[in-house]
Each structure stands twice: as C-alpha cells, then as structure tokens.
Coordinates of C-alpha atoms and ligand atoms in Angstrom, one line a residue:
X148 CA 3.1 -8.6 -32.8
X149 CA 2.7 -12.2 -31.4
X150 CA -0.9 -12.9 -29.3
X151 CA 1.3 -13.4 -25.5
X152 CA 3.3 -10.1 -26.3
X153 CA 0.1 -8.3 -27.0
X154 CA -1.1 -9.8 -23.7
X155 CA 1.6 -8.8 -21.8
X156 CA 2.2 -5.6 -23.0
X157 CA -2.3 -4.8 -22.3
X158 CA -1.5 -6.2 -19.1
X159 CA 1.4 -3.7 -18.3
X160 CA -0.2 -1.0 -19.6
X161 CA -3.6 -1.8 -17.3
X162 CA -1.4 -1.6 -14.3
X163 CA -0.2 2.1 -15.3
X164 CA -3.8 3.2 -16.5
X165 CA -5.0 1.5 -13.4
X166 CA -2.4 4.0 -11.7
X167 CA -3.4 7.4 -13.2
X168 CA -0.6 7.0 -15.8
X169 CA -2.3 7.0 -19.6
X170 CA 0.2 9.3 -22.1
X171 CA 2.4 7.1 -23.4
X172 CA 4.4 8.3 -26.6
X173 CA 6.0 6.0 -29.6
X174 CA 9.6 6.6 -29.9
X175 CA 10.9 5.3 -32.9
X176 CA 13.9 4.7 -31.7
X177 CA 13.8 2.6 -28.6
X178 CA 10.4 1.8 -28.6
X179 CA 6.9 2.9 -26.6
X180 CA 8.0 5.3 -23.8
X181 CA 6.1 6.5 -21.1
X182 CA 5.2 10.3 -21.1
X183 CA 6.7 11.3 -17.5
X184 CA 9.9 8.9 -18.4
X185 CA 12.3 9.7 -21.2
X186 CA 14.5 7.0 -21.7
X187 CA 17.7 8.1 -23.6
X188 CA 19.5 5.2 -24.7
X189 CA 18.6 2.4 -26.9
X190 CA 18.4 -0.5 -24.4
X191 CA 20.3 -4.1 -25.9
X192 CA 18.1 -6.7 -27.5
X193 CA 15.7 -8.6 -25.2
X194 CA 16.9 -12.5 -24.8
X195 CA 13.5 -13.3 -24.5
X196 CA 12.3 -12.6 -28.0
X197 CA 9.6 -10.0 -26.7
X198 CA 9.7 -6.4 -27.4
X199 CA 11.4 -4.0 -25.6
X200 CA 9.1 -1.3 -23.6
X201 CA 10.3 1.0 -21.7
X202 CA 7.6 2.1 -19.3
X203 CA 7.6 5.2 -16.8
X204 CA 11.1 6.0 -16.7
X205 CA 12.2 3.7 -13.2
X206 CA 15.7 5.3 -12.6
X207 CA 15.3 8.8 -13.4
X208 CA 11.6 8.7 -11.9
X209 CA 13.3 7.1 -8.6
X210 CA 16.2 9.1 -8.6
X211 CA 13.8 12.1 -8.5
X212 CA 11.3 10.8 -5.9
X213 CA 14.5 9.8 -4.0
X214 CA 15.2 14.1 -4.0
X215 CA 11.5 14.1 -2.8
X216 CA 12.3 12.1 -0.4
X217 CA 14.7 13.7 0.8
X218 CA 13.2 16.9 0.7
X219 CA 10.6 15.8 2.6
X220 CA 12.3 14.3 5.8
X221 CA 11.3 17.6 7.8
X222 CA 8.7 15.7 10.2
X223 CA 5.4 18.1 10.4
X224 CA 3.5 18.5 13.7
X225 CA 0.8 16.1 13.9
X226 CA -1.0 17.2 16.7
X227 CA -2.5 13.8 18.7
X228 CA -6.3 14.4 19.2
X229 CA -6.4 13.0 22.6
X230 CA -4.6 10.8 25.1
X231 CA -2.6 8.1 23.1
X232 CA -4.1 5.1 21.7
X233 CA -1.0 3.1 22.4
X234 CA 0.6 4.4 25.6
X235 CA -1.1 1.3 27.5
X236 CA -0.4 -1.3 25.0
X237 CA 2.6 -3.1 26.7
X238 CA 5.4 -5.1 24.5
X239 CA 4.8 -8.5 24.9
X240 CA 8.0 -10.4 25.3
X241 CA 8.6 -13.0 22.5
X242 CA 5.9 -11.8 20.4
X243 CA 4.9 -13.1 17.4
X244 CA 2.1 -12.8 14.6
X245 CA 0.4 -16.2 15.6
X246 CA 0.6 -15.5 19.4
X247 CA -1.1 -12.1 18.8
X248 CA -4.0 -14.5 16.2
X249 CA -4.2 -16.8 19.2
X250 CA -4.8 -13.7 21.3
X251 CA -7.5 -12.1 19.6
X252 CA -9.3 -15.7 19.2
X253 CA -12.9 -15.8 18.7
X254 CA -12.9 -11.9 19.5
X255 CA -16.0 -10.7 21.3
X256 CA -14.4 -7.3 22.4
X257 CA -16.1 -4.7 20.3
X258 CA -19.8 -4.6 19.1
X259 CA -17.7 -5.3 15.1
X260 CA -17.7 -9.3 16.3
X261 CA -21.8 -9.7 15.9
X262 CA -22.1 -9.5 12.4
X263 CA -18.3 -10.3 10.9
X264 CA -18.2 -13.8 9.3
X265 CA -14.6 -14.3 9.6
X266 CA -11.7 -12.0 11.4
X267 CA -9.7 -10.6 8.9
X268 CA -6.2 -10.9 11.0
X269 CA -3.6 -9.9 8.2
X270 CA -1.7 -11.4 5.2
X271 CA 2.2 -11.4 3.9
X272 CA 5.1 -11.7 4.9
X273 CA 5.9 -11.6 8.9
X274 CA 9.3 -10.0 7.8
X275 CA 8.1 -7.5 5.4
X276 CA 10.4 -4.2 4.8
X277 CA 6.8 -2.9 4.0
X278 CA 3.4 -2.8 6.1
X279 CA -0.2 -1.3 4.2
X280 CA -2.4 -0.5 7.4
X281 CA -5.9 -0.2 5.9
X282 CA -9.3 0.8 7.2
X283 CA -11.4 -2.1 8.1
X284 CA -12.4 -5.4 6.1
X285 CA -15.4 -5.1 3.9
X286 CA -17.3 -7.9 2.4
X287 CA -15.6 -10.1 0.2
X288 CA -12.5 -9.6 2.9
X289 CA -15.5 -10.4 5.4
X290 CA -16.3 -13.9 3.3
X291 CA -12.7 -15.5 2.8
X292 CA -10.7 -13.8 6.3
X293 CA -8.5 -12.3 4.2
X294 CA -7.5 -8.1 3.5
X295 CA -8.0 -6.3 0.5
X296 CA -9.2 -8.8 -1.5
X297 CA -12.0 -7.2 -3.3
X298 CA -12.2 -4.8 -6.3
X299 CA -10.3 -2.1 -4.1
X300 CA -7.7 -5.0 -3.1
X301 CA -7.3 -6.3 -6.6
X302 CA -6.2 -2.4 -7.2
X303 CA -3.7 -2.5 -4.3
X304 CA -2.2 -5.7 -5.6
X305 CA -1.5 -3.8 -9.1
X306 CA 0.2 -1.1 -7.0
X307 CA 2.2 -3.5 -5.5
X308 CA 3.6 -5.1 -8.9
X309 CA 4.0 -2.1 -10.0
X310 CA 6.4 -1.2 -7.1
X311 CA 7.8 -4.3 -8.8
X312 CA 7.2 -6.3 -5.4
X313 CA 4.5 -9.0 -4.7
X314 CA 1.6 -9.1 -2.2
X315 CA 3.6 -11.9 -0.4
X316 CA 6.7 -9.9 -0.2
X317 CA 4.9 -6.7 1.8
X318 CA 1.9 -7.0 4.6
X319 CA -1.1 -6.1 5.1
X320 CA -3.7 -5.8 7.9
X321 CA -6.6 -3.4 8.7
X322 CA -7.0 -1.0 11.9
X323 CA -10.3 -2.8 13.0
X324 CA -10.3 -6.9 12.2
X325 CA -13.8 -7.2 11.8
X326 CA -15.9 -5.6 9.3
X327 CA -18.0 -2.7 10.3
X328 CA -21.7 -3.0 9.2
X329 CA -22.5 -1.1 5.8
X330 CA -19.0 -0.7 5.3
X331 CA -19.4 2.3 7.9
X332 CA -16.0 3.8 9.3
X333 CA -15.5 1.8 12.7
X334 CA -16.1 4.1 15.4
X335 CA -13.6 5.1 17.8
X336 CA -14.6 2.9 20.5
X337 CA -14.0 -0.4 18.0
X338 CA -10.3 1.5 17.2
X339 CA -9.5 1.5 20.7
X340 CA -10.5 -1.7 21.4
X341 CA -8.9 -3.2 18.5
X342 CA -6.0 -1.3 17.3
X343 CA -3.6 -2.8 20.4
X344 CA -3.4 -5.7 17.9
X345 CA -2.2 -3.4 14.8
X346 CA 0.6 -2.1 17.4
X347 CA 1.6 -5.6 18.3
X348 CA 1.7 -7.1 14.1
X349 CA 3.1 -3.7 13.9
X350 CA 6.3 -4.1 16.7
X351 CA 6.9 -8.0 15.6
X352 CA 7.0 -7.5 11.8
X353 CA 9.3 -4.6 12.1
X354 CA 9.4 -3.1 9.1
X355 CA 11.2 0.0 7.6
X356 CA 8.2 1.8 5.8
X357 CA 3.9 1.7 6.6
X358 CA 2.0 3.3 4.2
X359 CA -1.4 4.1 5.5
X360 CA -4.3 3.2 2.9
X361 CA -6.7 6.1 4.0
X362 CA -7.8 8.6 6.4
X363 CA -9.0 6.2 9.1
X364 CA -5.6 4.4 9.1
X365 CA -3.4 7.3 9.1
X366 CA -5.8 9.1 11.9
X367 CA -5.6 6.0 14.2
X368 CA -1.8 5.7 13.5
X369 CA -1.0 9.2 14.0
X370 CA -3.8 9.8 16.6
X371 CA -4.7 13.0 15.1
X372 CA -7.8 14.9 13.9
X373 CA -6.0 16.6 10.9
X374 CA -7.7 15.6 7.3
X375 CA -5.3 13.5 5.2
X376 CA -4.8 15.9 2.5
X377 CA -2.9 17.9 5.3
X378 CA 0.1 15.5 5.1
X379 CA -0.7 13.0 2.8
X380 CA 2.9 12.2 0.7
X381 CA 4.8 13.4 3.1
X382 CA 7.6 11.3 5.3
X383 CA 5.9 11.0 9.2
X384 CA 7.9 9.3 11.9
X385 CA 5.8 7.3 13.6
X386 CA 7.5 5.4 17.0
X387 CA 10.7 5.3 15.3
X388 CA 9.7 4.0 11.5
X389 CA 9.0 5.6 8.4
X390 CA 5.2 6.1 8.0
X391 CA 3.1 7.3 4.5
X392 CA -0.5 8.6 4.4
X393 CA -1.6 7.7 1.1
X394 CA -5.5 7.7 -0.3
X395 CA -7.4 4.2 -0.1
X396 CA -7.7 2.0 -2.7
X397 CA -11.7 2.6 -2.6
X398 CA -11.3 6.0 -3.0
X399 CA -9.1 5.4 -6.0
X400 CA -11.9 3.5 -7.7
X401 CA -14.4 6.1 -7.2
X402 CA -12.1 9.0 -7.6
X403 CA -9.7 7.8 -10.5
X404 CA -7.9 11.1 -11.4
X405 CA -6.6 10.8 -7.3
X406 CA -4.4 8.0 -8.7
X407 CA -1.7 9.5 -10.2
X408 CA -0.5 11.1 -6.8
X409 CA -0.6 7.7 -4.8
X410 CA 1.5 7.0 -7.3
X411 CA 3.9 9.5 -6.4
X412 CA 3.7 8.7 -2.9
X413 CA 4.7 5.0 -4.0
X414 CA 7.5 6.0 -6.0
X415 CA 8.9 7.8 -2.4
X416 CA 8.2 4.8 -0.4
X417 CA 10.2 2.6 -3.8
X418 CA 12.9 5.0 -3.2
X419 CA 13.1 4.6 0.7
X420 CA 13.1 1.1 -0.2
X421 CA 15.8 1.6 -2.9
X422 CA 13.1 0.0 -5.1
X423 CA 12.9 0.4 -9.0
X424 CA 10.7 0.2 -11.3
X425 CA 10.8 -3.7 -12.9
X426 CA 12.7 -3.3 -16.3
X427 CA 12.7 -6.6 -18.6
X428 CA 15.5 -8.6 -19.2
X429 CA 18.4 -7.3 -21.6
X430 CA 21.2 -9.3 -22.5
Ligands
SF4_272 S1 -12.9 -5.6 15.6 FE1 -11.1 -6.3 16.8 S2 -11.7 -6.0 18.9 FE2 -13.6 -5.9 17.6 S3 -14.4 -7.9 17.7 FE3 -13.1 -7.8 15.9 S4 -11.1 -8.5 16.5 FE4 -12.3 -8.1 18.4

C-alpha cells in the first residue's frame, strides 16, 4: 500500500479509536469493515486511486440512530433547581454575536476576570445548524482566546470530522468566558453572572441542535440539579430547540471506554441533522 494511503487510512482509523470504536474486521470482499457496520455490497472503484474502506457503517448506523431518535423524542421532566437563570435576560433587538463581544468588553463582572488572560468569547460559524456549549476555558483556551483548543479540544474537533462536518461549520462557546482558577467548575455566582451571554450567542445563532459538552453545561442549560447520567443521550427541548447532554471531552480523555456512547449520542444529533457518515468518492 502506497506511504499517503497508509497515512490516511492511520489517520481515519485514530479518529474512530479516538471515538471508542477499535474492532474492525477484514472482509475480503469489499475491503476493511468496521465491526458495528456491515456493509453488504461491493462499493464501485474509487476514482481516486486509494483504497476503498468502509468504516462504521454511516447509513445503516444513521438510519438506526435516526429510530433512536425517534424513540427518544418523549421530553423527560427536568426539574429546574431554582428560579430560572434566564427569565431576566431580555432579547436584545437586532442582536448579533459582535454586539454581544462588544457587550461583554473588558468584563469585570465576576471574580473569573482577575486571573483570565484572554476572554474566551466563542468560535464558528454565526449560522451554525449546531452549537457545543462547554464548561469553562482552561489554559491553553485561556492563552490564545479561543474554545476547546487543548488536548480535550483537539478530541472534540475529531468528533466533529467524524460527524463528517468541520469546526468552522458548527459553534462553540463555554458557559463562563473566563477561565476559572485550577480549572475549578465556575461557581454558580460566575454562571449567573455570565451565562446571559450564552443565551444571547445562543438566540442570534439559532441553531437546530446544542449538544452540551458536560455536566456544568447541561445543568446551567437545563437549570437542574439532576446528574448527567440521568438524561444524558436523550433528546431535551430546551426554549424551543433540540438540546443533547453528552460527556466532556476531558472526561473522555481520562475515562476512554465513556467514548463509545458519546458517540452514539453524536450519531443521534448526525441523524437530527440528516448527517452521514463521510464515505469516499466512488465513481
Ligand atoms: S466569566 Fe463572564 S461575567 Fe465573569 S468576568 Fe468573564 S466574561 Fe465577565
């Protein structure tokens, strides 16, 4: 096999490891097929030159996380925790993402803004289909004033290719924009303070689907006290839009057998999305 199909096929399969994915079987007859996706007819010739691999099964693993999907449209109760975070935050007419930057300016309104270097405000598109709401910034995100951009982020970005999208086509912002000392969850004072701006980034980007990247995220969100494994994967309404609880990158790093169900979850938001897998070329 030629040196750049190597490296493109180890690249590929990194993404899947990377996602809790590892048994992958040879089938002699269409080529290297991934354990949870059978694929049953021999695809045409690539135009390319390269060699064909079919990896996790895209259609019939969509079609089924489409069924989940489905299935799992029956809103449970999350019960709010207190009075709402949000009830006070007014729509600003004619919002927009770098009215709410100018906004937040040199920010002094939490205790977060003495030891940030940079406010990490949010990165992508302004009309993504697609919003990742993480926790805070830590500190590489900290040094450069921009999200998940550390070992954790470099995961998330893999996620996103392998939903066959880029980091420019979804967005991504954090519920506090400063990081908290020690990488310490911000406390609920700095939510309070700071989460109006999530709402607004939130109400002029629009989009059809968030996925929350970790408790903190879905809690503030959902302004509830429930853990995340209560309703993690499942389809939330949350003010009118589509919302996904889904474990933290950072958590995936340090707990690598969780990545295989955010995975799943994924595949449900790809299917909300009418999103499949990326398949190469075939004449
Ligand atoms: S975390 Fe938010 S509210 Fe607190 S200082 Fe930073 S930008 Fe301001």
């Amino acid at each position: 096999m030629p040196e750049s199909w190597q490296e493109k096929l180890e690249e590929r399969l990194r993404y899947y490891e990377d996602l809790g994915i590892r048994l992958f079987y040879l089938n002699r007859r269409v080529g290297i097929t991934a354990k949870s996706g059978e694929t049953t007819e021999r695809p045409a010739e690539p135009t390319d030159g390269s060699p064909e691999i079919a990896l996790p099964g895209p259609r019939a693993e969509t079609s089924e996380a489409a069924a989940n999907a489905q299935a799992l449209r029956v809103e449970p109760v999350i019960v709010p925790s207190g009075p709402s975070l949000f009830e006070s935050v007014e729509k600003v007419q004619g919002d927009t993402l770098l009215k709410i930057r100018d906004d937040i300016g040199d920010c002094t309104r939490c205790k977060l803004h003495k030891r940030r270097h940079k406010i990490v405000f949010g990165d992508g598109s302004a009309k993504a289909q697609l919003v990742f709401v993480g926790e805070g910034p830590g500190a590489d995100e900290d040094a450069q004033g921009l999200p998940f951009v550390g070992r954790a982020g470099k995961l998330l970005t893999q996620m996103i290719e392998a939903m066959g999208l880029q980091r420019k086509d979804v967005y991504i912002c954090n519920v506090v924009k400063c990081r908290p000392p020690e990488n310490r969850a911000p406390e609920p004072d700095e939510v309070a303070t700071c989460s109006p701006y999530l709402l607004r980034q939130i109400d002029v980007i629009q989009p059809r689907v968030i996925v929350c990247l970790g408790a903190v995220a879905a809690k503030t969100l959902l302004e509830t006290n429930r853990g995340i494994t209560q309703f993690r994967g499942q389809w939330l309404e949350w003010r009118g839009r589509k919302l996904m609880a889904t474990y933290h990158p950072a958590y995936l790093l340090r707990n690598p057998n969780a990545k295989g169900e955010v995975w799943k979850d994924l595949q449900k938001v790809m299917a909300e999305l009418g999103l499949e897998l990326p398949r190469k070329k075939s004449s």
